[in-house]
CSV table of N, CA and C in Angstrom, one decimal:
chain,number,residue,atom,x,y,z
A,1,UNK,N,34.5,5.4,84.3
A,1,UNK,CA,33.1,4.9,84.3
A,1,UNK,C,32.2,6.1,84.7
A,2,UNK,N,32.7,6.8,85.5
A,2,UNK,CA,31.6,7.7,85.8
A,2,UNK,C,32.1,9.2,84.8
A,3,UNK,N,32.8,9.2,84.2
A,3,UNK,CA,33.0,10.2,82.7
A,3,UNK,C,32.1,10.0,81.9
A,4,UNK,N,31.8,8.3,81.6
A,4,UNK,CA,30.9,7.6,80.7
A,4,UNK,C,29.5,7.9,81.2
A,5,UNK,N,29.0,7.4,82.4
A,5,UNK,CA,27.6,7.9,82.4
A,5,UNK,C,27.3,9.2,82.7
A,6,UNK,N,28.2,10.3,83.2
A,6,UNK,CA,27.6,11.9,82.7
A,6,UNK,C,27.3,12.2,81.3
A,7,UNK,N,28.5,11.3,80.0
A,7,UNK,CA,28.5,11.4,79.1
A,7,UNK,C,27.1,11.0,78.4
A,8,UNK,N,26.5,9.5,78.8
A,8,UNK,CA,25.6,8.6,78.4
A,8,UNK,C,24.4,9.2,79.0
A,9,UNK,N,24.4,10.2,80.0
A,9,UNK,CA,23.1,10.6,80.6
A,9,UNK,C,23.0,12.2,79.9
A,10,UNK,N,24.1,12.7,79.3
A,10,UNK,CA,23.7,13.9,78.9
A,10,UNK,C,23.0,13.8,77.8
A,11,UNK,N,23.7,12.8,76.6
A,11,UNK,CA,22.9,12.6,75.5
A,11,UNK,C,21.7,11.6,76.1
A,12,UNK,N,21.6,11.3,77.0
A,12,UNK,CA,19.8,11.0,77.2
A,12,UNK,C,18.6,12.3,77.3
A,13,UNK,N,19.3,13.2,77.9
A,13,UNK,CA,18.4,14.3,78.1
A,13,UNK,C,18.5,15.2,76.8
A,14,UNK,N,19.7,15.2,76.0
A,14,UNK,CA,19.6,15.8,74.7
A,14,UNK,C,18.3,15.0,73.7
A,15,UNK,N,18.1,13.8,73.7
A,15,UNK,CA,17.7,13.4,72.9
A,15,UNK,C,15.7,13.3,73.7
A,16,UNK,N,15.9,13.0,74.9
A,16,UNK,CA,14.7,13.0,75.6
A,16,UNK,C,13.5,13.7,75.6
A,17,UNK,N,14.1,15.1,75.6
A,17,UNK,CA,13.3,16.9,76.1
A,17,UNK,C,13.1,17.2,74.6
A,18,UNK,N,13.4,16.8,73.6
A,18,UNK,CA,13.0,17.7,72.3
A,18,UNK,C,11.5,16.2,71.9
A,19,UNK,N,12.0,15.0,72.1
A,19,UNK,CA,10.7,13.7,72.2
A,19,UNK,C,9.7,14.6,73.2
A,20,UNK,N,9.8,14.2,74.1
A,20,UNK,CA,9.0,14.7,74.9
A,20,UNK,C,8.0,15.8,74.2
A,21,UNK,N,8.8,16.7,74.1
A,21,UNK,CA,8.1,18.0,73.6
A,21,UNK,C,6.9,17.8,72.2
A,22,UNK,N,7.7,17.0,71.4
A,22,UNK,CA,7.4,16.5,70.3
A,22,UNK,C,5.6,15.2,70.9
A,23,UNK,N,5.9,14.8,71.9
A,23,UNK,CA,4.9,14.0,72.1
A,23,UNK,C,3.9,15.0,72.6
A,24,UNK,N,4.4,15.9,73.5
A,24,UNK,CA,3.0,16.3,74.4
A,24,UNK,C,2.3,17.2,73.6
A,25,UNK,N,3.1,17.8,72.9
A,25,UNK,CA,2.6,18.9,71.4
A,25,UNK,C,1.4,17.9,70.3
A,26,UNK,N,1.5,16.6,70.4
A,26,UNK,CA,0.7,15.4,69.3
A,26,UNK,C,-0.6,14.8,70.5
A,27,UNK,N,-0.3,14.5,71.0
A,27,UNK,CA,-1.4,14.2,72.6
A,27,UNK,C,-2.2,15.0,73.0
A,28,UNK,N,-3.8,14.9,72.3
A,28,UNK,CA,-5.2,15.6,73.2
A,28,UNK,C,-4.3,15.9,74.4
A,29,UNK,N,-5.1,16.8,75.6
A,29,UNK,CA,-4.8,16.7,76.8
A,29,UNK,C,-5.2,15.8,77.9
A,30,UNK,N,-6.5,15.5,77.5
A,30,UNK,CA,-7.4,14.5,78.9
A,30,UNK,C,-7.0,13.4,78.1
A,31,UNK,N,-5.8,12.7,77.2
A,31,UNK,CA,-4.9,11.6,77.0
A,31,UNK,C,-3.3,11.7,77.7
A,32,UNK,N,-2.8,13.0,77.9
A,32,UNK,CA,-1.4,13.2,77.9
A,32,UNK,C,-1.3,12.3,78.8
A,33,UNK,N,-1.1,12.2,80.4
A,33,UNK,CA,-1.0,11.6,81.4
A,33,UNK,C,-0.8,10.3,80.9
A,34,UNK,N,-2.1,9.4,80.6
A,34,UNK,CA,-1.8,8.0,80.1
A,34,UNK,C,-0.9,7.8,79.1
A,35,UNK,N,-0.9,8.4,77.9
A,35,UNK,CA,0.3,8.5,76.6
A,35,UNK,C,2.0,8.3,77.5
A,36,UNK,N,1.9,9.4,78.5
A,36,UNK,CA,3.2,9.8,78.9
A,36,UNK,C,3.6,8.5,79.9
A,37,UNK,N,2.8,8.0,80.1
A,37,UNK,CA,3.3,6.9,81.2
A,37,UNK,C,3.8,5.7,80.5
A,38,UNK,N,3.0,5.2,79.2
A,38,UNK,CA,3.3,4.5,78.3
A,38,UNK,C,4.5,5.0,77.5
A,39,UNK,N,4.8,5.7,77.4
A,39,UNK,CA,5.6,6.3,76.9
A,39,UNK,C,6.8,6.3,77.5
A,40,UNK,N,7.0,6.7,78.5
A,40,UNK,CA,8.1,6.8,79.6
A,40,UNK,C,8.9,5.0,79.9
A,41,UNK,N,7.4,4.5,80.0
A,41,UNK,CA,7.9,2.8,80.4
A,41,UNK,C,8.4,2.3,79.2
A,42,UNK,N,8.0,2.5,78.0
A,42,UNK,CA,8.8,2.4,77.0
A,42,UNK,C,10.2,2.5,76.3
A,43,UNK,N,10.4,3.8,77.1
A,43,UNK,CA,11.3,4.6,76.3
A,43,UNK,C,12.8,4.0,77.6
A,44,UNK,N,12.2,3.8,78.6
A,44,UNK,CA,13.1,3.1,79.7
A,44,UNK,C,13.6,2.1,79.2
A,45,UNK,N,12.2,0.9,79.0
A,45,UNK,CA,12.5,-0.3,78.6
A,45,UNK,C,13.3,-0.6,77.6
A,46,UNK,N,13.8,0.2,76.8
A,46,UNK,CA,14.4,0.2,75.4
A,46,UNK,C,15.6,0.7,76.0
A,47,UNK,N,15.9,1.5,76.6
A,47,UNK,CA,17.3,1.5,77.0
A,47,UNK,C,17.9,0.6,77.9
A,48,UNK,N,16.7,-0.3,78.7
A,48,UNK,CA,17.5,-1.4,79.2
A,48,UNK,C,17.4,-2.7,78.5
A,49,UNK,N,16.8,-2.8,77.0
A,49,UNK,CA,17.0,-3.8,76.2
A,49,UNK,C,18.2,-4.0,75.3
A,50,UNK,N,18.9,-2.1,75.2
A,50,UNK,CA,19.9,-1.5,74.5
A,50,UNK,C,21.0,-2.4,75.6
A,51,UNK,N,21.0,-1.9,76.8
A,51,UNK,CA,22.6,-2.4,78.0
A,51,UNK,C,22.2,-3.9,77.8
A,52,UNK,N,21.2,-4.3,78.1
A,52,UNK,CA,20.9,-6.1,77.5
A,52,UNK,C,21.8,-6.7,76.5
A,53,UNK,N,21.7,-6.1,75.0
A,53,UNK,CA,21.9,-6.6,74.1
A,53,UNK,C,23.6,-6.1,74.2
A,54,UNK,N,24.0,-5.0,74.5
A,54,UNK,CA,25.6,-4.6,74.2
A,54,UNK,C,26.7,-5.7,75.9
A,55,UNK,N,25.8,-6.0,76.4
A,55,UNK,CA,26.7,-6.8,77.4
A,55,UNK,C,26.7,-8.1,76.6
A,56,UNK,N,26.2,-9.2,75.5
A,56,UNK,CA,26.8,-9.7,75.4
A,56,UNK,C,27.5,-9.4,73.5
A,57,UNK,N,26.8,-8.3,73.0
A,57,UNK,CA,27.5,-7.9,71.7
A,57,UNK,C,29.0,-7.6,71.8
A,58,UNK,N,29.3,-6.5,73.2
A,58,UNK,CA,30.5,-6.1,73.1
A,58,UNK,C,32.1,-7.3,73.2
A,59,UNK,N,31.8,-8.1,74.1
A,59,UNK,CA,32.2,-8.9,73.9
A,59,UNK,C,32.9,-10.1,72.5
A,60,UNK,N,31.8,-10.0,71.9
A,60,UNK,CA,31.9,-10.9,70.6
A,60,UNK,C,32.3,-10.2,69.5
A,61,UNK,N,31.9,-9.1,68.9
A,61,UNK,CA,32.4,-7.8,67.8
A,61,UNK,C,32.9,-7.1,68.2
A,62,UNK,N,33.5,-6.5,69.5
A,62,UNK,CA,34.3,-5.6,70.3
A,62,UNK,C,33.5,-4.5,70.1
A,63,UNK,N,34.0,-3.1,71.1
A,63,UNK,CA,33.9,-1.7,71.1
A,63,UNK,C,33.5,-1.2,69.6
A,64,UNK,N,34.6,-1.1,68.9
A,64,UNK,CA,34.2,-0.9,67.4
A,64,UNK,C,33.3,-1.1,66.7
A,65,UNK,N,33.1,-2.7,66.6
A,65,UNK,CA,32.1,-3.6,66.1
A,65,UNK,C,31.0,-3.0,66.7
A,66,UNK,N,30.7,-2.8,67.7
A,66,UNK,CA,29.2,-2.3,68.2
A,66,UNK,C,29.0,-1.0,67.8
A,67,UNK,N,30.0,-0.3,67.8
A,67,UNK,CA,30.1,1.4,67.3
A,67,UNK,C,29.4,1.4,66.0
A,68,UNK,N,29.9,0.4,65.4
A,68,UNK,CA,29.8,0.3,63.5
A,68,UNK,C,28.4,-0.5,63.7
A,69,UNK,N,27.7,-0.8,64.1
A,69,UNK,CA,26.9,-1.4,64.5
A,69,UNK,C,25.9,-0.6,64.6
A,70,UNK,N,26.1,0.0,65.4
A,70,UNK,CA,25.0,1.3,65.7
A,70,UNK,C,24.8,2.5,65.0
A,71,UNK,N,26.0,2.6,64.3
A,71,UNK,CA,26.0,3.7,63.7
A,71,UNK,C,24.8,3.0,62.0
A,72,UNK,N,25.2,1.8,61.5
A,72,UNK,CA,24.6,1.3,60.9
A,72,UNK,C,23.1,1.4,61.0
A,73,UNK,N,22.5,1.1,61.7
A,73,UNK,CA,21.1,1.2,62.3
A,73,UNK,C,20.9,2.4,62.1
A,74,UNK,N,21.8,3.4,62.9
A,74,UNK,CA,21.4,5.1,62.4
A,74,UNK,C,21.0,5.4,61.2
A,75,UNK,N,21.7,5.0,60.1
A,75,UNK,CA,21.9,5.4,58.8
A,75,UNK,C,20.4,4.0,58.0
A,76,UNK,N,20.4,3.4,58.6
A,76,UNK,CA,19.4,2.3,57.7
A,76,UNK,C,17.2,3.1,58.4
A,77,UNK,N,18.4,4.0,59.5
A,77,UNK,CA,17.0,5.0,60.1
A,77,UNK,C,16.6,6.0,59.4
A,78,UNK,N,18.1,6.4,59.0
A,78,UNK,CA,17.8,7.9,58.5
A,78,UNK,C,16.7,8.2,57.4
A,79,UNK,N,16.2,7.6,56.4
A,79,UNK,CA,15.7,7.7,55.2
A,79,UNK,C,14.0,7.5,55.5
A,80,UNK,N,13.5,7.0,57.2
A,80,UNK,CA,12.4,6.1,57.2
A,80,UNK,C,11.7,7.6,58.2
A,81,UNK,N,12.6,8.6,58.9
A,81,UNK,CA,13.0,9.6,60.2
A,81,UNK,C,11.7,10.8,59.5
A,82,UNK,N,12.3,11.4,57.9
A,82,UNK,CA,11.6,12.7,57.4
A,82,UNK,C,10.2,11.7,57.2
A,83,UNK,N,9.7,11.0,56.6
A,83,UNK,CA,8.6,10.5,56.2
A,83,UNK,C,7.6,10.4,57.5
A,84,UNK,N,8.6,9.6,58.5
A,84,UNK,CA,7.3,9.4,60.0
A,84,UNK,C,7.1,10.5,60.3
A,85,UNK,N,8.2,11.9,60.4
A,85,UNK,CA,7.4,13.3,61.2
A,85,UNK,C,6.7,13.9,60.5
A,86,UNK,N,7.1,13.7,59.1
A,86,UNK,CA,5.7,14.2,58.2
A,86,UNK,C,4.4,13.6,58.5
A,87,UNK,N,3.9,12.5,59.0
A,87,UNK,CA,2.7,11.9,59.4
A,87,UNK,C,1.6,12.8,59.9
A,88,UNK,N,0.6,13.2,59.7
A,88,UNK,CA,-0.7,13.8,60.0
A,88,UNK,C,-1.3,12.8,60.9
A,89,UNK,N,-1.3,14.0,62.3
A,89,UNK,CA,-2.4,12.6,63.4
A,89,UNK,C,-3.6,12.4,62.4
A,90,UNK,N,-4.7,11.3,63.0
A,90,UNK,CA,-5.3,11.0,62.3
A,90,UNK,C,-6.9,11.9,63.2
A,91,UNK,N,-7.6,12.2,62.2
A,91,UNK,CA,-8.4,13.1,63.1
A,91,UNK,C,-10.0,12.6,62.3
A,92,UNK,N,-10.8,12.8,63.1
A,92,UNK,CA,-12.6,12.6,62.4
A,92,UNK,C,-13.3,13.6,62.9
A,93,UNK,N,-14.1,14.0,62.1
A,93,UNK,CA,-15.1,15.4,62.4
A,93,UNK,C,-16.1,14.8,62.7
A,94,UNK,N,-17.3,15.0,63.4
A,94,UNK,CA,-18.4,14.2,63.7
A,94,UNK,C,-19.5,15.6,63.3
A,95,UNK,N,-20.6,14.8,62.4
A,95,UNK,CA,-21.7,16.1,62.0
A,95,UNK,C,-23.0,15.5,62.9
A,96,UNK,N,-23.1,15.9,63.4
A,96,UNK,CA,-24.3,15.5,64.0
A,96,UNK,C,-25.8,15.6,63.3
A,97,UNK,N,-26.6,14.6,62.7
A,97,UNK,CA,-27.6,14.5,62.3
A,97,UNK,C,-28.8,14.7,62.4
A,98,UNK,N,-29.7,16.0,62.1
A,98,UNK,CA,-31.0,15.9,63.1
A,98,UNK,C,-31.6,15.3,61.6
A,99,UNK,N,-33.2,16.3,61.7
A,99,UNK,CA,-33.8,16.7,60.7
A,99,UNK,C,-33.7,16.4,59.1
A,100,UNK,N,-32.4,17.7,59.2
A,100,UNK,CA,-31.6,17.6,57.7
A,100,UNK,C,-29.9,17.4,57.7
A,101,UNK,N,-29.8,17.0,56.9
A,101,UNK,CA,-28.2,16.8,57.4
A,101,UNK,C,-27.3,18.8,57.5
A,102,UNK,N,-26.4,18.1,58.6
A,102,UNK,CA,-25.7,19.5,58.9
A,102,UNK,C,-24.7,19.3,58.3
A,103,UNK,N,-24.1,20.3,58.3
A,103,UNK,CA,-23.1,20.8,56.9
A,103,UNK,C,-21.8,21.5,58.1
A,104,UNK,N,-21.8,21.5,59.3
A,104,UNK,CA,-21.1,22.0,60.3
A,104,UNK,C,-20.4,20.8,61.1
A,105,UNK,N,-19.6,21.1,61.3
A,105,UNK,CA,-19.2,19.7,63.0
A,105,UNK,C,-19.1,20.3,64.0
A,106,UNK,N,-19.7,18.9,64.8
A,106,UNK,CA,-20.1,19.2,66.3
A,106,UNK,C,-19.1,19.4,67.3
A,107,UNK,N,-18.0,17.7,66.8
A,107,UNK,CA,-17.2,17.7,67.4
A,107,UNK,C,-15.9,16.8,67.0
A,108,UNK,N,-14.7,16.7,67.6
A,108,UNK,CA,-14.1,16.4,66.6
A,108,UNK,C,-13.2,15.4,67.3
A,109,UNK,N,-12.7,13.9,67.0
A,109,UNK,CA,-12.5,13.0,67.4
A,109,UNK,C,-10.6,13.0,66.7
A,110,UNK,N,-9.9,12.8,68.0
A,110,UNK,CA,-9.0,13.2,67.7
A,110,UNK,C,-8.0,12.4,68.7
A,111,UNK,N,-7.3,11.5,68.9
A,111,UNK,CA,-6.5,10.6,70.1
A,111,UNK,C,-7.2,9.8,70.7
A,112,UNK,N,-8.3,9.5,69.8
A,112,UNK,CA,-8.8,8.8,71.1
A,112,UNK,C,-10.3,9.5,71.4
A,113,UNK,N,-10.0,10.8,71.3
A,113,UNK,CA,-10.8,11.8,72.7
A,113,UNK,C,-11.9,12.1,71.5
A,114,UNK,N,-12.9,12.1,71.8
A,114,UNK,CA,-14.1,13.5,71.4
A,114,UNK,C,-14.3,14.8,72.2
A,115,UNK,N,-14.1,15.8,71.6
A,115,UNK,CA,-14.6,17.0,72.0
A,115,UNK,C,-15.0,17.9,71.3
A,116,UNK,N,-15.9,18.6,72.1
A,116,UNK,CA,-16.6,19.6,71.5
A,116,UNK,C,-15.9,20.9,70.6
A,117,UNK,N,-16.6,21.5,69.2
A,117,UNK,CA,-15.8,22.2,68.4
A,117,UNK,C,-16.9,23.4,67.9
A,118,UNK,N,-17.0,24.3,68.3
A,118,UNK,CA,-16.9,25.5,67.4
A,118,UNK,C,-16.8,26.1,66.4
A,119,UNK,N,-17.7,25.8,64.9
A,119,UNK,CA,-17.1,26.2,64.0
A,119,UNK,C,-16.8,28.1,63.5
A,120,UNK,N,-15.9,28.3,63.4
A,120,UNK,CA,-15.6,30.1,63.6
A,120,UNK,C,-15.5,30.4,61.5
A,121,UNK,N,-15.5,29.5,60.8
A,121,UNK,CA,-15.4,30.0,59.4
A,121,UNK,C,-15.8,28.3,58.6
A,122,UNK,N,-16.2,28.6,57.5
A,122,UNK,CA,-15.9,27.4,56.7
A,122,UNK,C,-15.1,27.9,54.6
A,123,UNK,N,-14.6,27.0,54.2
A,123,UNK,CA,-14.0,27.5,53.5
A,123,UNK,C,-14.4,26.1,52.1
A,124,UNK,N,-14.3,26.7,50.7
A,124,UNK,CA,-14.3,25.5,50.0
A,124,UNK,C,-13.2,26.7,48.9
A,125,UNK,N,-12.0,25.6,48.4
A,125,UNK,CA,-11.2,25.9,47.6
A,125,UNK,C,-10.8,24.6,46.6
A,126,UNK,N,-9.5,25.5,46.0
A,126,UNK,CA,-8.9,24.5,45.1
A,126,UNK,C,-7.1,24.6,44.7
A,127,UNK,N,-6.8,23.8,45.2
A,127,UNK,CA,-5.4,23.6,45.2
A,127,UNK,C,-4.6,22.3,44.4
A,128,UNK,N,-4.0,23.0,43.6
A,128,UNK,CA,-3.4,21.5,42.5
A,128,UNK,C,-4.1,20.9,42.1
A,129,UNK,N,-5.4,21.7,41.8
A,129,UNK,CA,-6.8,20.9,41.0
A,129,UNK,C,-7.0,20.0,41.8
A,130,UNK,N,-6.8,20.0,42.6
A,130,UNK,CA,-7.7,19.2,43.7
A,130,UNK,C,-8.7,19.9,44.6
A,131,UNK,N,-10.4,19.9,44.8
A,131,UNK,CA,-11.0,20.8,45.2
A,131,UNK,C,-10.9,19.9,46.6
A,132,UNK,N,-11.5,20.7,47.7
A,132,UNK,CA,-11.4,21.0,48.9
A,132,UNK,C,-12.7,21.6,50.0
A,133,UNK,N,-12.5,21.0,51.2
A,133,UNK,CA,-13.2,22.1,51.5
A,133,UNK,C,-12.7,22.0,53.4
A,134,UNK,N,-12.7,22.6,54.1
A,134,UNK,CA,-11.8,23.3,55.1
A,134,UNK,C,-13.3,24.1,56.3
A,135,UNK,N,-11.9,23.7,57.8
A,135,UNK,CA,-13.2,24.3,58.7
A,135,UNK,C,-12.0,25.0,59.7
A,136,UNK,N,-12.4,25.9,60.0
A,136,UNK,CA,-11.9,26.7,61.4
A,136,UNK,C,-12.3,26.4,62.8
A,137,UNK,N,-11.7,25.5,63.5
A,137,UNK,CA,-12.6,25.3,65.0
A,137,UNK,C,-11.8,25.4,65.8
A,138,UNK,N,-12.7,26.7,66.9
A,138,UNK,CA,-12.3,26.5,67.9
A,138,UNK,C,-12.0,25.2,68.9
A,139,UNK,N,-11.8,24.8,70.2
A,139,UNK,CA,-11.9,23.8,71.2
A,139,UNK,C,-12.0,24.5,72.3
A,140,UNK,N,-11.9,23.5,73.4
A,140,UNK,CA,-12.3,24.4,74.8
A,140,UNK,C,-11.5,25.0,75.2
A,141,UNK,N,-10.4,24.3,74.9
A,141,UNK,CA,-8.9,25.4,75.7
A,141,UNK,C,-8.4,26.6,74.6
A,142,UNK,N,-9.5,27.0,73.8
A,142,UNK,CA,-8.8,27.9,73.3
A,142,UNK,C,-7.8,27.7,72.0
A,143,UNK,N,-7.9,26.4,71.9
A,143,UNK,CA,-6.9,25.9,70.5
A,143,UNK,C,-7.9,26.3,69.3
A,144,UNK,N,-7.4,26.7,68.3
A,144,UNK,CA,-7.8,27.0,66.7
A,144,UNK,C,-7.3,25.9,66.4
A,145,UNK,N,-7.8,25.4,65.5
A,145,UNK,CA,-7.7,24.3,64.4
A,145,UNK,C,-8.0,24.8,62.7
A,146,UNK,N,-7.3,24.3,62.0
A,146,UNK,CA,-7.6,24.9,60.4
A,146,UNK,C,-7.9,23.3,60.2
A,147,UNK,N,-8.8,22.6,59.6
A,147,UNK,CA,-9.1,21.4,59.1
A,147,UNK,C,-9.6,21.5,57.4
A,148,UNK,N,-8.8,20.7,56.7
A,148,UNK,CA,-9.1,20.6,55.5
A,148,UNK,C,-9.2,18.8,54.9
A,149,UNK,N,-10.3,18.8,54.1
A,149,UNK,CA,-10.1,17.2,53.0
A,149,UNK,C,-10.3,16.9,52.1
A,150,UNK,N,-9.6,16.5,51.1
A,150,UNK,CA,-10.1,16.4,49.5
A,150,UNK,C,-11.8,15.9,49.1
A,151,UNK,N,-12.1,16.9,48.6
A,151,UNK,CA,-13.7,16.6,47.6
A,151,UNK,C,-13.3,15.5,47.0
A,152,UNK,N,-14.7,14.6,46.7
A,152,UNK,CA,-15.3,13.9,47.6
A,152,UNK,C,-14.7,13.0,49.0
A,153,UNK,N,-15.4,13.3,50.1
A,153,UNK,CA,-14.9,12.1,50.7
A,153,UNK,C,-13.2,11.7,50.9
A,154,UNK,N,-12.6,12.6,51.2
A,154,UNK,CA,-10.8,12.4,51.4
A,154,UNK,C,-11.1,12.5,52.8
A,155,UNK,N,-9.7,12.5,53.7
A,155,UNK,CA,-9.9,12.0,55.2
A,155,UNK,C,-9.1,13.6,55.4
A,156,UNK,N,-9.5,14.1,56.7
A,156,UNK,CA,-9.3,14.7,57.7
A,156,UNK,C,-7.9,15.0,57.7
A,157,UNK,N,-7.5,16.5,57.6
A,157,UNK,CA,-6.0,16.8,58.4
A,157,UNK,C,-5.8,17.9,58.8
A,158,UNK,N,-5.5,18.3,60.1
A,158,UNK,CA,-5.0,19.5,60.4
A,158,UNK,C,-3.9,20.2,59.8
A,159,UNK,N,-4.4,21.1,58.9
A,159,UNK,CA,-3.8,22.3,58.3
A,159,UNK,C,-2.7,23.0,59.2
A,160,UNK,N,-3.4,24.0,60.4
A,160,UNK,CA,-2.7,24.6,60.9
A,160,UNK,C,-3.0,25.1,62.3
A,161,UNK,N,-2.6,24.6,63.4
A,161,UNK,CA,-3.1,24.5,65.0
A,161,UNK,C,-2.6,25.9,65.4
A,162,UNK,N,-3.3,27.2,66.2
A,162,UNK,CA,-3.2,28.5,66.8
A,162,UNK,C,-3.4,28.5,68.4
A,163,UNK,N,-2.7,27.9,68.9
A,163,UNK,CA,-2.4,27.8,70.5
A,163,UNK,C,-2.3,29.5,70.9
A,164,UNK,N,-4.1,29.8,71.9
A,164,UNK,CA,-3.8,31.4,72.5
A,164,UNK,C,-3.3,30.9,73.5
């Protein structure tokens, strides 16, 4: 028993620290805290819905049967895994309107959070005949952001994030 949970706790921290990393790297900052807490109670609660369901599975399909079982699920995961990390958070530029309309953003709405952005370049191109047009913004901590969206009217995605 206790071979088993060094075993069952190492692959929890293999699988944990690279999530983790993966979330705090997608989470504004003045969100992480809350994210991570929801996150943590989650990720608990699922491993005691997992010991839940295998105390009375193992018994009825045996050791094997739950093996084949899970491994199943793996493989019915596998195909759904590249698609969800490919996902673009979802982000909004905010142009703030006086006089005449501005052609710059103020600030950029992103988890949740608004904050303030800096624009350091703007760009209009064309890629796979699809035209474009793209912004460079700073943030407060120093993060670079590359923001690009399809002409007319396409939605918002970070290109390419420069963590100084």
């Amino acid at each position: 028993m206790l071979v088993a949970s060094f075993v069952v706790g190492l692959a929890f921290a293999w699988k944990k620290v690279p999530i983790d990393t993966m979330v705090q790297e997608a989470v504004p900052d003045g969100l992480r805290g809350r994210v991570f807490a929801v996150y943590d109670f989650a990720y608990n609660l699922a491993r005691l819905a997992a010991a839940a369901a295998a105390v009375p599975l193992i018994p009825t399909i045996g050791e094997a049967g739950s093996a084949a079982l899970v491994g199943v699920l793996f493989l019915a995961w596998a195909p759904v895994l590249p698609r969800w990390l490919r996902r673009h958070p979802e982000i909004l530029l905010r142009f703030y309107e006086g006089g005449r309309a501005e052609e710059w953003p103020r600030a950029i709405a992103w988890g949740g959070v608004e904050e303030p952005v800096k624009v350091l370049r703007s760009w209009r191109g064309e890629r796979d005949g699809q035209r474009s047009i793209g912004f460079r913004l700073s943030l407060k901590d120093g993060t670079l952001l590359d923001v690009s969206r399809p002409e007319p009217g396409g939605t918002w995605r970070i290109e390419r994030e420069i963590e100084r």
